[in-house]
DNA sequence: TTTGTTTTGTTATGTTATCACATCCGCACA
DNA sequence: TGTGCGGATGTGATAACATAACAAAACAAA
């Protein structure tokens, strides 16, 4: 799936759900999609700055919050970075395979936990698996 | 497993592997174990400070690095926090179930991915799953 | 046009983490 | 005993990541 298709898809998804993909948010999404690798908030910020001198940290963090909530972007927790989601608004939890050499990220989704499809030939050296919710006592 | 047992186990594990559990590192481990919940680096720092005025950020981050490498502590990526491992030096990847209400963390390990044993009654609302390694092209 | 809501701008600050270099301490070896 | 070595810790500075609080602007509905 190429950049343009992802952006088109995002547009459609927002139209359908009523989310407002403003020019600023769209600009940030474009930057994340084009990065084609996990991208840092302050890198986005400096890229936005080229067109909009007034961009400050809250500018980019708010846009990212919106995009994450809209299901268009995922946060990579262990890298403090962000990647575009190839499947706008999918319901499943994202499972990310991140190559530490070329930085490429492959996102897969499993019908149920444990049934994700590991990318062909990917060799895992470290996994981060954290489930958040309510324990039995706190329900 | 109680605090004292975990600390004893850590001691044994370090003796066996040749890792040097110095007083400072032991002190940090004690604080993490006693927290009984994910604990922040700067919270550890301020606790150390009570006994050692000279503690600075690198003091605690270096101790944490050691403890993580020794398999005695895990980093909770999505919280920027740290928890004690109940099974010193286990080989398996840790799977953490984190209650967002009471902050209690339950660590489980699966013989193979997807076979982790979810704690009784735990209701997952959000999962962070990130696998790091080398992709097919980079091996 | 008025009014209320959402988005963006702006300043400041809070939080998390590392770098670089100095010093100390335990240990092996002369 | 002294001397050198390497790992651990002390120290000051700064980098990197993120949010609070309030003001202004844009937008949509009435
Ligand atoms: Zn996704
Ligand atoms: Zn690769
Ligand atoms: Zn563990
Ligand atoms: Zn709970």
PDB file of N, CA, C and O and ligand atoms in Angstrom, chain B residues 71 73-74 84-90 92-94 96 107 109, ligand 3:
ATOM      1  N   UNK B  71      18.434  -9.264  34.675  1.00  0.00           N
ATOM      2  CA  UNK B  71      17.142  -9.956  34.664  1.00  0.00           C
ATOM      3  C   UNK B  71      16.395  -9.844  35.976  1.00  0.00           C
ATOM      4  O   UNK B  71      15.503 -10.646  36.267  1.00  0.00           O
ATOM      5  N   UNK B  73      14.926  -6.824  37.013  1.00  0.00           N
ATOM      6  CA  UNK B  73      13.944  -5.744  36.898  1.00  0.00           C
ATOM      7  C   UNK B  73      13.508  -5.665  35.438  1.00  0.00           C
ATOM      8  O   UNK B  73      14.294  -5.938  34.540  1.00  0.00           O
ATOM      9  N   UNK B  74      12.229  -5.312  35.224  1.00  0.00           N
ATOM     10  CA  UNK B  74      11.750  -5.052  33.866  1.00  0.00           C
ATOM     11  C   UNK B  74      11.342  -3.595  33.743  1.00  0.00           C
ATOM     12  O   UNK B  74      10.846  -3.003  34.694  1.00  0.00           O
ATOM     13  N   UNK B  84       9.968  -4.995  39.641  1.00  0.00           N
ATOM     14  CA  UNK B  84      10.838  -6.117  39.977  1.00  0.00           C
ATOM     15  C   UNK B  84      10.320  -7.366  39.292  1.00  0.00           C
ATOM     16  O   UNK B  84       9.111  -7.566  39.166  1.00  0.00           O
ATOM     17  N   UNK B  85      11.238  -8.203  38.850  1.00  0.00           N
ATOM     18  CA  UNK B  85      10.862  -9.480  38.257  1.00  0.00           C
ATOM     19  C   UNK B  85      10.753 -10.516  39.365  1.00  0.00           C
ATOM     20  O   UNK B  85      11.665 -10.657  40.177  1.00  0.00           O
ATOM     21  N   UNK B  86       9.630 -11.233  39.411  1.00  0.00           N
ATOM     22  CA  UNK B  86       9.451 -12.229  40.460  1.00  0.00           C
ATOM     23  C   UNK B  86      10.272 -13.493  40.251  1.00  0.00           C
ATOM     24  O   UNK B  86      10.360 -14.325  41.146  1.00  0.00           O
ATOM     25  N   UNK B  87      10.855 -13.644  39.075  1.00  0.00           N
ATOM     26  CA  UNK B  87      11.630 -14.849  38.780  1.00  0.00           C
ATOM     27  C   UNK B  87      12.994 -14.479  38.224  1.00  0.00           C
ATOM     28  O   UNK B  87      13.189 -14.478  37.004  1.00  0.00           O
ATOM     29  N   UNK B  88      13.903 -14.208  39.116  1.00  0.00           N
ATOM     30  CA  UNK B  88      15.217 -13.705  38.725  1.00  0.00           C
ATOM     31  C   UNK B  88      15.805 -14.455  37.543  1.00  0.00           C
ATOM     32  O   UNK B  88      15.988 -15.659  37.594  1.00  0.00           O
ATOM     33  N   UNK B  89      16.077 -13.733  36.493  1.00  0.00           N
ATOM     34  CA  UNK B  89      16.820 -14.288  35.387  1.00  0.00           C
ATOM     35  C   UNK B  89      16.112 -15.324  34.549  1.00  0.00           C
ATOM     36  O   UNK B  89      16.749 -16.075  33.827  1.00  0.00           O
ATOM     37  N   UNK B  90      14.783 -15.370  34.599  1.00  0.00           N
ATOM     38  CA  UNK B  90      14.083 -16.304  33.718  1.00  0.00           C
ATOM     39  C   UNK B  90      14.428 -15.971  32.276  1.00  0.00           C
ATOM     40  O   UNK B  90      14.678 -14.826  31.933  1.00  0.00           O
ATOM     41  N   UNK B  92      12.470 -16.483  29.517  1.00  0.00           N
ATOM     42  CA  UNK B  92      11.363 -16.103  28.653  1.00  0.00           C
ATOM     43  C   UNK B  92      11.140 -14.601  28.641  1.00  0.00           C
ATOM     44  O   UNK B  92      11.502 -13.899  29.572  1.00  0.00           O
ATOM     45  N   UNK B  93      10.528 -14.157  27.564  1.00  0.00           N
ATOM     46  CA  UNK B  93      10.110 -12.761  27.512  1.00  0.00           C
ATOM     47  C   UNK B  93       9.011 -12.554  28.546  1.00  0.00           C
ATOM     48  O   UNK B  93       8.141 -13.397  28.719  1.00  0.00           O
ATOM     49  N   UNK B  94       9.058 -11.448  29.234  1.00  0.00           N
ATOM     50  CA  UNK B  94       8.046 -11.156  30.240  1.00  0.00           C
ATOM     51  C   UNK B  94       6.774 -10.642  29.577  1.00  0.00           C
ATOM     52  O   UNK B  94       6.827  -9.867  28.636  1.00  0.00           O
ATOM     53  N   UNK B  96       3.405  -8.667  30.760  1.00  0.00           N
ATOM     54  CA  UNK B  96       2.914  -7.936  31.923  1.00  0.00           C
ATOM     55  C   UNK B  96       1.436  -7.601  31.788  1.00  0.00           C
ATOM     56  O   UNK B  96       0.996  -7.118  30.742  1.00  0.00           O
ATOM     57  N   UNK B 107       3.109 -10.562  36.355  1.00  0.00           N
ATOM     58  CA  UNK B 107       3.978 -11.026  35.267  1.00  0.00           C
ATOM     59  C   UNK B 107       3.747 -12.495  35.017  1.00  0.00           C
ATOM     60  O   UNK B 107       3.774 -13.301  35.941  1.00  0.00           O
ATOM     61  N   UNK B 109       4.641 -15.807  32.090  1.00  0.00           N
ATOM     62  CA  UNK B 109       5.533 -16.205  31.011  1.00  0.00           C
ATOM     63  C   UNK B 109       4.941 -17.372  30.267  1.00  0.00           C
ATOM     64  O   UNK B 109       4.412 -18.291  30.878  1.00  0.00           O
TER      65      UNK B 109
HETATM   66 ZN1  LIG E   3      10.510 -11.339  34.706  1.00  0.00          ZN
END
